[in-house]
PDB file of C-alpha atoms in Angstrom:
ATOM      1  CA  MET Y   1     -14.145  -1.586 -27.164  1.00 64.00           C
ATOM      2  CA  THR Y   2     -10.864  -2.951 -25.818  1.00 89.00           C
ATOM      3  CA  ALA Y   3      -9.055  -3.417 -22.671  1.00 95.00           C
ATOM      4  CA  PHE Y   4      -5.207  -3.581 -22.025  1.00 95.00           C
ATOM      5  CA  ALA Y   5      -2.730  -3.512 -19.318  1.00 95.00           C
ATOM      6  CA  ILE Y   6       0.543  -1.828 -18.708  1.00 94.00           C
ATOM      7  CA  PHE Y   7       2.939  -3.717 -16.165  1.00 94.00           C
ATOM      8  CA  MET Y   8       5.491  -1.423 -14.597  1.00 94.00           C
ATOM      9  CA  ARG Y   9       9.075  -2.073 -13.053  1.00 92.00           C
ATOM     10  CA  PRO Y  10      10.570  -0.217 -10.358  1.00 94.00           C
ATOM     11  CA  ASP Y  11      12.752   1.563 -12.870  1.00 93.00           C
ATOM     12  CA  ASN Y  12       9.573   2.914 -14.562  1.00 92.00           C
ATOM     13  CA  THR Y  13      10.156   0.789 -17.681  1.00 90.00           C
ATOM     14  CA  GLU Y  14       6.974  -1.089 -18.837  1.00 90.00           C
ATOM     15  CA  SER Y  15       5.352  -4.279 -20.656  1.00 89.00           C
ATOM     16  CA  ARG Y  16       2.140  -4.012 -22.242  1.00 90.00           C
ATOM     17  CA  ALA Y  17      -0.398  -6.694 -22.493  1.00 91.00           C
ATOM     18  CA  PHE Y  18      -2.936  -5.872 -25.413  1.00 90.00           C
ATOM     19  CA  LYS Y  19      -4.708  -9.125 -25.843  1.00 91.00           C
ATOM     20  CA  VAL Y  20      -6.843  -9.411 -22.619  1.00 94.00           C
ATOM     21  CA  LEU Y  21      -8.957 -12.451 -22.390  1.00 95.00           C
ATOM     22  CA  SER Y  22     -10.985 -11.564 -19.415  1.00 97.00           C
ATOM     23  CA  PHE Y  23     -11.141  -9.271 -16.529  1.00 98.00           C
ATOM     24  CA  ARG Y  24     -13.150  -7.956 -13.619  1.00 98.00           C
ATOM     25  CA  PHE Y  25     -12.790  -4.439 -12.156  1.00 98.00           C
ATOM     26  CA  ILE Y  26     -14.784  -3.561  -9.116  1.00 98.00           C
ATOM     27  CA  LYS Y  27     -14.801   0.056  -7.532  1.00 98.00           C
ATOM     28  CA  ASN Y  28     -16.963   0.519  -4.438  1.00 98.00           C
ATOM     29  CA  ALA Y  29     -17.871   3.772  -2.356  1.00 97.00           C
ATOM     30  CA  TYR Y  30     -17.275   1.405   0.755  1.00 97.00           C
ATOM     31  CA  THR Y  31     -13.972  -0.210  -0.161  1.00 97.00           C
ATOM     32  CA  PRO Y  32     -10.785   1.970  -0.061  1.00 97.00           C
ATOM     33  CA  TYR Y  33      -9.173   0.835  -3.126  1.00 98.00           C
ATOM     34  CA  THR Y  34     -10.288  -0.432  -6.598  1.00 98.00           C
ATOM     35  CA  ASN Y  35      -9.782  -4.073  -7.286  1.00 98.00           C
ATOM     36  CA  LEU Y  36      -8.710  -5.992 -10.595  1.00 98.00           C
ATOM     37  CA  SER Y  37      -8.259  -9.492 -11.798  1.00 98.00           C
ATOM     38  CA  ALA Y  38      -7.434 -10.108 -15.384  1.00 97.00           C
ATOM     39  CA  VAL Y  39      -6.250 -12.901 -17.676  1.00 96.00           C
ATOM     40  CA  PHE Y  40      -4.195 -12.005 -20.709  1.00 93.00           C
ATOM     41  CA  SER Y  41      -2.439 -13.801 -23.860  1.00 90.00           C
ATOM     42  CA  THR Y  42       1.230 -13.571 -23.836  1.00 84.00           C
ATOM     43  CA  GLU Y  43       1.314 -14.442 -27.440  1.00 73.00           C
ATOM     44  CA  THR Y  44       1.062 -10.663 -28.960  1.00 61.00           C
ATOM     45  CA  THR Y  45       3.120  -8.935 -26.041  1.00 59.00           C
ATOM     46  CA  VAL Y  46       6.792  -8.809 -24.895  1.00 66.00           C
ATOM     47  CA  PHE Y  47       5.830 -11.496 -22.255  1.00 65.00           C
ATOM     48  CA  THR Y  48       6.968 -15.072 -23.110  1.00 61.00           C
ATOM     49  CA  PRO Y  49       6.676 -18.283 -21.037  1.00 54.00           C
ATOM     50  CA  PHE Y  50      10.155 -17.439 -19.619  1.00 53.00           C
ATOM     51  CA  THR Y  51       9.320 -13.926 -18.520  1.00 68.00           C
ATOM     52  CA  SER Y  52       9.509 -13.623 -14.800  1.00 78.00           C
ATOM     53  CA  PRO Y  53       6.569 -11.780 -12.946  1.00 84.00           C
ATOM     54  CA  TYR Y  54       9.278 -10.954 -10.264  1.00 88.00           C
ATOM     55  CA  GLU Y  55      10.403  -8.083 -11.970  1.00 89.00           C
ATOM     56  CA  TYR Y  56       7.120  -6.045 -11.930  1.00 93.00           C
ATOM     57  CA  SER Y  57       5.850  -3.718  -9.257  1.00 95.00           C
ATOM     58  CA  ASP Y  58       2.477  -2.365 -10.303  1.00 97.00           C
ATOM     59  CA  VAL Y  59      -0.179  -2.321 -12.973  1.00 97.00           C
ATOM     60  CA  ILE Y  60      -2.282   0.162 -14.904  1.00 98.00           C
ATOM     61  CA  PHE Y  61      -5.488  -1.011 -16.483  1.00 98.00           C
ATOM     62  CA  TYR Y  62      -7.250   0.524 -19.368  1.00 98.00           C
ATOM     63  CA  VAL Y  63     -10.709   0.079 -20.770  1.00 97.00           C
ATOM     64  CA  ASP Y  64     -11.540   1.749 -24.044  1.00 92.00           C
ATOM     65  CA  ALA Y  65      -8.091   3.609 -23.527  1.00 92.00           C
ATOM     66  CA  TYR Y  66      -9.259   5.026 -20.342  1.00 96.00           C
ATOM     67  CA  PRO Y  67      -7.307   4.165 -17.278  1.00 98.00           C
ATOM     68  CA  VAL Y  68      -9.511   2.863 -14.496  1.00 98.00           C
ATOM     69  CA  HIS Y  69      -6.983   1.101 -12.293  1.00 98.00           C
ATOM     70  CA  HIS Y  70      -3.412   1.640 -10.843  1.00 98.00           C
ATOM     71  CA  GLY Y  71      -2.218  -0.739  -8.327  1.00 98.00           C
ATOM     72  CA  ILE Y  72       0.122  -2.895  -6.572  1.00 98.00           C
ATOM     73  CA  ILE Y  73       0.447  -6.529  -7.813  1.00 97.00           C
ATOM     74  CA  ASP Y  74      -0.890  -8.918  -5.247  1.00 97.00           C
ATOM     75  CA  SER Y  75      -0.342 -11.923  -7.355  1.00 97.00           C
ATOM     76  CA  PHE Y  76       1.008 -12.618 -11.017  1.00 95.00           C
ATOM     77  CA  LYS Y  77       1.792 -15.609 -12.704  1.00 92.00           C
ATOM     78  CA  ILE Y  78       2.666 -16.653 -16.330  1.00 89.00           C
ATOM     79  CA  THR Y  79       1.809 -20.134 -17.489  1.00 88.00           C
ATOM     80  CA  THR Y  80       2.169 -22.177 -20.773  1.00 85.00           C
ATOM     81  CA  GLU Y  81      -0.283 -25.119 -21.401  1.00 83.00           C
ATOM     82  CA  ASN Y  82      -0.269 -26.896 -24.889  1.00 83.00           C
ATOM     83  CA  GLY Y  83       1.936 -24.156 -26.245  1.00 79.00           C
ATOM     84  CA  PHE Y  84      -0.438 -21.267 -25.404  1.00 84.00           C
ATOM     85  CA  GLY Y  85       0.886 -18.821 -22.845  1.00 84.00           C
ATOM     86  CA  LYS Y  86      -1.242 -16.716 -20.655  1.00 90.00           C
ATOM     87  CA  GLY Y  87      -0.710 -14.384 -17.535  1.00 92.00           C
ATOM     88  CA  THR Y  88      -3.037 -13.948 -14.593  1.00 95.00           C
ATOM     89  CA  VAL Y  89      -2.833 -10.781 -12.502  1.00 97.00           C
ATOM     90  CA  LYS Y  90      -4.741  -9.749  -9.353  1.00 98.00           C
ATOM     91  CA  SER Y  91      -4.182  -6.010  -8.095  1.00 98.00           C
ATOM     92  CA  ARG Y  92      -5.656  -3.507  -5.599  1.00 98.00           C
ATOM     93  CA  GLY Y  93      -5.360   0.085  -5.893  1.00 98.00           C
ATOM     94  CA  PHE Y  94      -2.494   1.810  -4.084  1.00 98.00           C
ATOM     95  CA  THR Y  95      -5.071   3.392  -1.538  1.00 98.00           C
ATOM     96  CA  SER Y  96      -5.191  -0.282  -0.239  1.00 98.00           C
ATOM     97  CA  MET Y  97      -2.177   0.680   1.665  1.00 98.00           C
ATOM     98  CA  LEU Y  98      -4.214   2.911   3.757  1.00 97.00           C
ATOM     99  CA  LEU Y  99      -5.522  -0.287   5.268  1.00 97.00           C
ATOM    100  CA  ASP Y 100      -2.064  -1.802   5.449  1.00 96.00           C
ATOM    101  CA  ASN Y 101      -0.574   0.952   7.621  1.00 96.00           C
ATOM    102  CA  GLN Y 102      -1.383   1.823  11.200  1.00 95.00           C
ATOM    103  CA  LEU Y 103      -1.110   5.075  13.100  1.00 94.00           C
ATOM    104  CA  LYS Y 104       0.492   5.470  16.577  1.00 93.00           C
ATOM    105  CA  PRO Y 105      -2.315   4.943  19.109  1.00 94.00           C
ATOM    106  CA  GLY Y 106      -3.604   8.095  20.845  1.00 93.00           C
ATOM    107  CA  LEU Y 107      -5.319  11.355  20.786  1.00 92.00           C
ATOM    108  CA  TYR Y 108      -4.791  13.342  17.545  1.00 92.00           C
ATOM    109  CA  THR Y 109      -5.915  17.117  17.826  1.00 92.00           C
ATOM    110  CA  LYS Y 110      -6.495  19.593  15.004  1.00 91.00           C
ATOM    111  CA  ILE Y 111      -6.165  16.727  12.220  1.00 93.00           C
ATOM    112  CA  SER Y 112      -7.239  17.256   8.815  1.00 93.00           C
ATOM    113  CA  ILE Y 113      -7.183  15.054   5.690  1.00 94.00           C
ATOM    114  CA  ASP Y 114      -3.969  16.893   4.485  1.00 93.00           C
ATOM    115  CA  LYS Y 115      -2.157  16.217   7.547  1.00 93.00           C
ATOM    116  CA  LEU Y 116      -3.494  12.498   7.817  1.00 93.00           C
ATOM    117  CA  ILE Y 117      -2.112  11.726   4.309  1.00 93.00           C
ATOM    118  CA  ASN Y 118       1.020  14.011   4.134  1.00 92.00           C
ATOM    119  CA  ASP Y 119       2.574  13.917   7.576  1.00 91.00           C
ATOM    120  CA  TYR Y 120       2.907  10.383   8.413  1.00 91.00           C
ATOM    121  CA  TYR Y 121       3.696   7.965   5.545  1.00 91.00           C
ATOM    122  CA  THR Y 122       4.697   8.476   1.835  1.00 92.00           C
ATOM    123  CA  LEU Y 123       2.232   6.254  -0.032  1.00 95.00           C
ATOM    124  CA  PRO Y 124       3.100   6.027  -3.896  1.00 96.00           C
ATOM    125  CA  ASN Y 125       0.430   7.408  -6.297  1.00 97.00           C
ATOM    126  CA  VAL Y 126      -2.087   8.300  -3.458  1.00 97.00           C
ATOM    127  CA  THR Y 127      -3.493  11.841  -3.821  1.00 96.00           C
ATOM    128  CA  HIS Y 128      -6.441  13.269  -1.787  1.00 96.00           C
ATOM    129  CA  GLU Y 129      -9.019  16.090  -1.718  1.00 94.00           C
ATOM    130  CA  ARG Y 130      -7.579  19.123  -0.536  1.00 91.00           C
ATOM    131  CA  SER Y 131      -9.011  20.277   2.709  1.00 85.00           C
ATOM    132  CA  THR Y 132      -7.851  21.719   5.945  1.00 83.00           C
ATOM    133  CA  SER Y 133     -10.990  21.325   7.804  1.00 87.00           C
ATOM    134  CA  GLU Y 134      -9.965  19.934  11.285  1.00 88.00           C
ATOM    135  CA  ASN Y 135     -11.304  17.878  14.263  1.00 92.00           C
ATOM    136  CA  TYR Y 136      -9.785  15.505  16.818  1.00 92.00           C
ATOM    137  CA  ILE Y 137      -9.794  11.941  16.374  1.00 92.00           C
ATOM    138  CA  TYR Y 138      -8.802   9.049  18.719  1.00 93.00           C
ATOM    139  CA  VAL Y 139      -6.687   6.120  17.271  1.00 93.00           C
ATOM    140  CA  LYS Y 140      -7.152   2.796  18.985  1.00 91.00           C
ATOM    141  CA  THR Y 141      -4.333   0.198  19.059  1.00 93.00           C
ATOM    142  CA  GLY Y 142      -4.346  -1.666  15.681  1.00 92.00           C
ATOM    143  CA  SER Y 143      -6.313   0.929  13.926  1.00 93.00           C
ATOM    144  CA  SER Y 144      -5.346   1.748  10.251  1.00 95.00           C
ATOM    145  CA  MET Y 145      -4.895   4.976   8.338  1.00 96.00           C
ATOM    146  CA  TRP Y 146      -8.139   4.369   6.755  1.00 97.00           C
ATOM    147  CA  ASP Y 147     -10.047   4.014  10.123  1.00 96.00           C
ATOM    148  CA  ALA Y 148      -8.508   7.381  10.867  1.00 95.00           C
ATOM    149  CA  LEU Y 149      -9.922   8.974   7.625  1.00 96.00           C
ATOM    150  CA  VAL Y 150     -13.424   7.316   8.227  1.00 96.00           C
ATOM    151  CA  SER Y 151     -13.528   8.957  11.655  1.00 94.00           C
ATOM    152  CA  LEU Y 152     -12.286  12.228  10.455  1.00 95.00           C
ATOM    153  CA  SER Y 153     -14.830  12.217   7.263  1.00 95.00           C
ATOM    154  CA  TYR Y 154     -17.845  11.419   9.637  1.00 94.00           C
ATOM    155  CA  LYS Y 155     -16.873  13.870  12.197  1.00 92.00           C
ATOM    156  CA  VAL Y 156     -16.225  16.902   9.766  1.00 92.00           C
ATOM    157  CA  TYR Y 157     -18.852  15.980   7.026  1.00 92.00           C
ATOM    158  CA  GLY Y 158     -20.989  13.191   8.065  1.00 91.00           C
ATOM    159  CA  THR Y 159     -19.904  11.108   5.275  1.00 94.00           C
ATOM    160  CA  TYR Y 160     -17.841   8.003   4.447  1.00 95.00           C
ATOM    161  CA  PRO Y 161     -14.544   8.615   2.387  1.00 96.00           C
ATOM    162  CA  TYR Y 162     -14.305   7.022  -1.033  1.00 97.00           C
ATOM    163  CA  ILE Y 163     -11.799   6.720  -3.994  1.00 98.00           C
ATOM    164  CA  LYS Y 164     -12.313   8.816  -7.035  1.00 97.00           C
ATOM    165  CA  GLY Y 165     -10.295   8.470 -10.297  1.00 96.00           C
ATOM    166  CA  LEU Y 166      -6.937   6.630  -9.828  1.00 97.00           C
ATOM    167  CA  ASN Y 167      -6.311   6.559  -6.094  1.00 97.00           C
ATOM    168  CA  LYS Y 168      -7.583   9.923  -4.985  1.00 97.00           C
ATOM    169  CA  VAL Y 169      -9.071  10.047  -1.534  1.00 97.00           C
ATOM    170  CA  MET Y 170     -12.319  12.150  -1.185  1.00 96.00           C
ATOM    171  CA  MET Y 171     -14.523  13.082   1.596  1.00 95.00           C
ATOM    172  CA  THR Y 172     -17.160  15.201  -0.205  1.00 92.00           C
ATOM    173  CA  SER Y 173     -19.212  14.315  -3.106  1.00 86.00           C
ATOM    174  CA  GLY Y 174     -18.611  17.259  -5.315  1.00 81.00           C
ATOM    175  CA  THR Y 175     -20.610  18.008  -8.620  1.00 86.00           C
ATOM    176  CA  PRO Y 176     -21.346  14.793 -10.591  1.00 92.00           C
ATOM    177  CA  GLU Y 177     -19.099  14.919 -13.855  1.00 94.00           C
ATOM    178  CA  LYS Y 178     -21.551  12.415 -15.795  1.00 95.00           C
ATOM    179  CA  ASN Y 179     -25.196  12.059 -15.606  1.00 96.00           C
ATOM    180  CA  LEU Y 180     -26.117   8.773 -17.360  1.00 97.00           C
ATOM    181  CA  VAL Y 181     -29.641   8.150 -18.632  1.00 97.00           C
ATOM    182  CA  PHE Y 182     -30.861   4.653 -19.589  1.00 97.00           C
ATOM    183  CA  ASP Y 183     -33.900   3.545 -21.571  1.00 95.00           C
ATOM    184  CA  ASP Y 184     -34.692   0.314 -19.797  1.00 93.00           C
ATOM    185  CA  SER Y 185     -35.031  -1.539 -23.181  1.00 94.00           C
ATOM    186  CA  THR Y 186     -31.277  -0.757 -23.679  1.00 95.00           C
ATOM    187  CA  LEU Y 187     -30.102  -2.291 -20.577  1.00 97.00           C
ATOM    188  CA  LEU Y 188     -28.846  -5.867 -20.080  1.00 97.00           C
ATOM    189  CA  ASP Y 189     -30.759  -6.043 -16.828  1.00 97.00           C
ATOM    190  CA  TYR Y 190     -31.879  -3.841 -13.624  1.00 97.00           C
ATOM    191  CA  GLY Y 191     -33.264  -4.721 -10.267  1.00 97.00           C
ATOM    192  CA  VAL Y 192     -33.499  -4.220  -6.610  1.00 97.00           C
ATOM    193  CA  GLU Y 193     -31.501  -6.150  -3.917  1.00 98.00           C
ATOM    194  CA  LEU Y 194     -31.790  -6.336   0.054  1.00 98.00           C
ATOM    195  CA  ASN Y 195     -28.749  -7.391   2.008  1.00 97.00           C
ATOM    196  CA  THR Y 196     -29.357  -7.708   6.029  1.00 97.00           C
ATOM    197  CA  VAL Y 197     -26.174  -9.625   6.933  1.00 97.00           C
ATOM    198  CA  ARG Y 198     -24.541  -6.619   8.589  1.00 96.00           C
ATOM    199  CA  LEU Y 199     -27.758  -5.189  10.374  1.00 98.00           C
ATOM    200  CA  VAL Y 200     -27.589  -4.746  14.028  1.00 98.00           C
ATOM    201  CA  SER Y 201     -30.705  -4.201  16.100  1.00 98.00           C
ATOM    202  CA  ASP Y 202     -29.410  -2.772  19.451  1.00 98.00           C
ATOM    203  CA  PHE Y 203     -26.036  -0.972  20.107  1.00 97.00           C
ATOM    204  CA  HIS Y 204     -24.933  -0.556  23.760  1.00 97.00           C
ATOM    205  CA  MET Y 205     -21.817   1.799  24.732  1.00 96.00           C
ATOM    206  CA  ALA Y 206     -20.152   1.820  28.058  1.00 96.00           C
ATOM    207  CA  ASP Y 207     -19.911   5.139  29.844  1.00 93.00           C
ATOM    208  CA  VAL Y 208     -16.922   6.444  31.855  1.00 91.00           C
ATOM    209  CA  ASP Y 209     -17.795   4.202  34.627  1.00 89.00           C
ATOM    210  CA  ASP Y 210     -18.012   1.220  32.456  1.00 89.00           C
ATOM    211  CA  THR Y 211     -21.756   0.746  32.939  1.00 92.00           C
ATOM    212  CA  TYR Y 212     -23.942   0.106  29.758  1.00 92.00           C
ATOM    213  CA  ASP Y 213     -27.209   1.795  30.891  1.00 84.00           C
ATOM    214  CA  LYS Y 214     -26.720   5.264  29.619  1.00 92.00           C
ATOM    215  CA  TYR Y 215     -25.828   4.924  26.038  1.00 96.00           C
ATOM    216  CA  SER Y 216     -28.194   2.507  23.929  1.00 97.00           C
ATOM    217  CA  TYR Y 217     -29.554   2.799  20.473  1.00 97.00           C
ATOM    218  CA  ARG Y 218     -32.179   0.499  18.671  1.00 97.00           C
ATOM    219  CA  ASN Y 219     -32.491   0.275  14.948  1.00 97.00           C
ATOM    220  CA  SER Y 220     -36.211  -0.088  14.166  1.00 97.00           C
ATOM    221  CA  GLU Y 221     -35.524  -1.232  10.674  1.00 96.00           C
ATOM    222  CA  THR Y 222     -33.567  -3.989  11.773  1.00 97.00           C
ATOM    223  CA  VAL Y 223     -36.142  -4.981  14.287  1.00 97.00           C
ATOM    224  CA  ASP Y 224     -39.057  -4.751  11.648  1.00 97.00           C
ATOM    225  CA  LYS Y 225     -36.874  -7.436   9.688  1.00 97.00           C
ATOM    226  CA  LYS Y 226     -37.327  -9.731  12.994  1.00 98.00           C
ATOM    227  CA  ILE Y 227     -33.537  -9.485  13.429  1.00 98.00           C
ATOM    228  CA  VAL Y 228     -32.069  -9.560  16.899  1.00 98.00           C
ATOM    229  CA  ARG Y 229     -28.385  -8.626  17.190  1.00 98.00           C
ATOM    230  CA  HIS Y 230     -26.890  -6.873  20.130  1.00 98.00           C
ATOM    231  CA  ARG Y 231     -23.612  -5.382  20.161  1.00 97.00           C
ATOM    232  CA  TYR Y 232     -21.745  -3.861  23.037  1.00 97.00           C
ATOM    233  CA  PHE Y 233     -18.586  -1.767  23.010  1.00 95.00           C
ATOM    234  CA  ASP Y 234     -16.410   0.411  25.382  1.00 94.00           C
ATOM    235  CA  LEU Y 235     -16.774   4.137  25.382  1.00 94.00           C
ATOM    236  CA  ASP Y 236     -15.614   5.435  22.032  1.00 93.00           C
ATOM    237  CA  ARG Y 237     -13.213   8.377  22.773  1.00 91.00           C
ATOM    238  CA  ARG Y 238     -13.668   9.722  19.239  1.00 91.00           C
ATOM    239  CA  PHE Y 239     -17.096  11.081  20.062  1.00 92.00           C
ATOM    240  CA  LEU Y 240     -16.586  12.369  23.610  1.00 89.00           C
ATOM    241  CA  TYR Y 241     -18.075  15.606  22.542  1.00 87.00           C
ATOM    242  CA  SER Y 242     -21.415  13.907  21.646  1.00 92.00           C
ATOM    243  CA  PRO Y 243     -21.250  10.064  23.030  1.00 94.00           C
ATOM    244  CA  GLU Y 244     -24.544   9.412  21.256  1.00 95.00           C
ATOM    245  CA  GLN Y 245     -22.930   9.802  17.851  1.00 94.00           C
ATOM    246  CA  ALA Y 246     -20.750   6.754  18.460  1.00 95.00           C
ATOM    247  CA  LEU Y 247     -24.088   4.767  18.429  1.00 97.00           C
ATOM    248  CA  TYR Y 248     -25.368   6.592  15.107  1.00 96.00           C
ATOM    249  CA  PHE Y 249     -21.972   5.839  13.479  1.00 95.00           C
ATOM    250  CA  ARG Y 250     -21.924   2.449  14.219  1.00 96.00           C
ATOM    251  CA  ASN Y 251     -25.400   2.080  13.023  1.00 97.00           C
ATOM    252  CA  ALA Y 252     -24.474   3.793   9.850  1.00 96.00           C
ATOM    253  CA  MET Y 253     -21.742   1.459   9.269  1.00 96.00           C
ATOM    254  CA  ALA Y 254     -23.694  -1.628   9.925  1.00 97.00           C
ATOM    255  CA  MET Y 255     -26.172  -0.359   7.293  1.00 97.00           C
ATOM    256  CA  ARG Y 256     -23.883   0.378   4.420  1.00 96.00           C
ATOM    257  CA  GLY Y 257     -25.327  -0.693   1.277  1.00 95.00           C
ATOM    258  CA  TRP Y 258     -28.151  -2.724   2.546  1.00 97.00           C
ATOM    259  CA  LYS Y 259     -30.537  -1.533  -0.049  1.00 97.00           C
ATOM    260  CA  ARG Y 260     -29.405  -1.518  -3.739  1.00 97.00           C
ATOM    261  CA  ARG Y 261     -30.496  -0.733  -6.977  1.00 97.00           C
ATOM    262  CA  PHE Y 262     -28.732  -1.827 -10.029  1.00 98.00           C
ATOM    263  CA  CYS Y 263     -28.545  -1.873 -13.776  1.00 98.00           C
ATOM    264  CA  THR Y 264     -26.263  -3.357 -16.407  1.00 98.00           C
ATOM    265  CA  TYR Y 265     -25.497  -2.196 -19.706  1.00 98.00           C
ATOM    266  CA  SER Y 266     -22.980  -3.144 -22.504  1.00 97.00           C
ATOM    267  CA  GLY Y 267     -19.729  -1.209 -22.791  1.00 96.00           C
ATOM    268  CA  TYR Y 268     -18.350   1.301 -20.307  1.00 97.00           C
ATOM    269  CA  LYS Y 269     -19.058   5.083 -20.470  1.00 96.00           C
ATOM    270  CA  ARG Y 270     -16.249   6.181 -18.226  1.00 97.00           C
ATOM    271  CA  GLU Y 271     -18.386   7.146 -15.150  1.00 97.00           C
ATOM    272  CA  ASP Y 272     -17.040   7.301 -11.677  1.00 97.00           C
ATOM    273  CA  LEU Y 273     -18.343   7.026  -8.207  1.00 97.00           C
ATOM    274  CA  PHE Y 274     -20.650   9.844  -7.151  1.00 96.00           C
ATOM    275  CA  ASP Y 275     -21.686  10.441 -10.831  1.00 97.00           C
ATOM    276  CA  THR Y 276     -25.415   9.927 -11.281  1.00 97.00           C
ATOM    277  CA  VAL Y 277     -27.664   7.603 -13.289  1.00 98.00           C
ATOM    278  CA  SER Y 278     -31.323   7.392 -14.130  1.00 97.00           C
ATOM    279  CA  PHE Y 279     -33.129   4.111 -15.021  1.00 97.00           C
ATOM    280  CA  GLY Y 280     -36.494   2.518 -14.341  1.00 94.00           C
ATOM    281  CA  ASP Y 281     -37.905   4.620 -11.472  1.00 94.00           C
ATOM    282  CA  VAL Y 282     -34.647   5.717 -10.370  1.00 95.00           C
ATOM    283  CA  GLN Y 283     -33.800   9.364 -11.064  1.00 96.00           C
ATOM    284  CA  ASN Y 284     -30.471  10.821 -10.823  1.00 96.00           C
ATOM    285  CA  GLY Y 285     -29.217   8.167  -8.384  1.00 96.00           C
ATOM    286  CA  ILE Y 286     -25.808   8.550  -7.020  1.00 96.00           C
ATOM    287  CA  ILE Y 287     -23.525   5.818  -8.190  1.00 97.00           C
ATOM    288  CA  LYS Y 288     -21.889   3.998  -5.353  1.00 97.00           C
ATOM    289  CA  SER Y 289     -20.458   0.836  -7.044  1.00 98.00           C
ATOM    290  CA  ILE Y 290     -19.264   0.191 -10.644  1.00 98.00           C
ATOM    291  CA  ALA Y 291     -18.376  -3.385 -11.783  1.00 98.00           C
ATOM    292  CA  ILE Y 292     -16.828  -3.725 -15.119  1.00 98.00           C
ATOM    293  CA  THR Y 293     -16.424  -7.170 -16.710  1.00 98.00           C
ATOM    294  CA  GLY Y 294     -14.947  -8.228 -20.110  1.00 97.00           C
ATOM    295  CA  ASP Y 295     -14.606 -11.602 -21.942  1.00 95.00           C
ATOM    296  CA  ARG Y 296     -15.087 -13.015 -25.439  1.00 92.00           C
ATOM    297  CA  ASP Y 297     -18.613 -11.664 -25.406  1.00 92.00           C
ATOM    298  CA  GLY Y 298     -17.607  -8.123 -24.842  1.00 95.00           C
ATOM    299  CA  ILE Y 299     -17.512  -5.692 -21.973  1.00 97.00           C
ATOM    300  CA  LYS Y 300     -20.435  -4.762 -19.773  1.00 97.00           C
ATOM    301  CA  THR Y 301     -20.944  -2.381 -16.816  1.00 98.00           C
ATOM    302  CA  GLU Y 302     -23.029  -2.855 -13.708  1.00 98.00           C
ATOM    303  CA  LEU Y 303     -23.785   0.494 -11.763  1.00 98.00           C
ATOM    304  CA  SER Y 304     -25.270   0.288  -8.200  1.00 98.00           C
ATOM    305  CA  ILE Y 305     -26.958   2.971  -5.876  1.00 97.00           C
ATOM    306  CA  TYR Y 306     -27.509   2.501  -2.324  1.00 96.00           C
ATOM    307  CA  GLU Y 307     -29.964   3.638   0.163  1.00 94.00           C
ATOM    308  CA  ASP Y 308     -28.582   3.837   3.459  1.00 93.00           C
ATOM    309  CA  LYS Y 309     -27.326   6.214   6.290  1.00 91.00           C
ATOM    310  CA  PHE Y 310     -24.346   7.491   4.189  1.00 88.00           C
ATOM    311  CA  THR Y 311     -26.608   8.608   1.156  1.00 70.00           C
ATOM    312  CA  GLN Y 312     -25.624  12.085   0.160  1.00 62.00           C
TER     313      GLN Y 312
END
């Protein structure tokens, strides 16, 4: 199994790096972009110690001839040491620009994912699930396009949006394309993890009179862990039709991925988020995170499923 990278220039000409020394690729249902870091040799490519990284705009990364990542270049350097040249690149998927762009503050009525992504900014290589299902959202000062998509997804479907394939924004899970089943004896490892860092015990929201007596929510699961964390916030205008939903939404956000089951195997089977995996006592668990790593010892993939308020 191999990995290679294609570096693109603005005029769509390219350079290819076929000798990848090491890499790490991460795709998580709660991160609005794929993340890649890779180191490659310049010896067997068109790259030389005098090649300028300045000329490249984006990178496409393949694992076993399958494209897993296409993104902007955050950093790229080429170095030579003792006659050996290597390149180091860090990249985030094009959907990262949904975080980098803000919408004009205010109330947006009859808004859909189609309108949010198509009507405001043109983001290269970003596609989306087709849906005209509408609702209203309220955009606060400093909010990103991704914040708006998160609000809309929760209000329309009760879900958290995620990235499918190469930079496709999704709000619904659809039908799994792959259903992986592992015999525990073939796995490199598997296990269970708890993470309580983001948990909040009590949420308090102001009402229209700026008092905090009416809208409160206590998370008993956090209290059971002997954790006390109180959070106060202004009236959330995104949920004026049902103010309590603002409390439930914040609780769901705080509990993202707090219970995780995972397994690691050798290779990569071209799975994606919201495919399913079975191992140990997990049956058809929904894949919410994929981490692929490669080095001189080969390629391995860690799959994670989460038990939280967004499990669907």
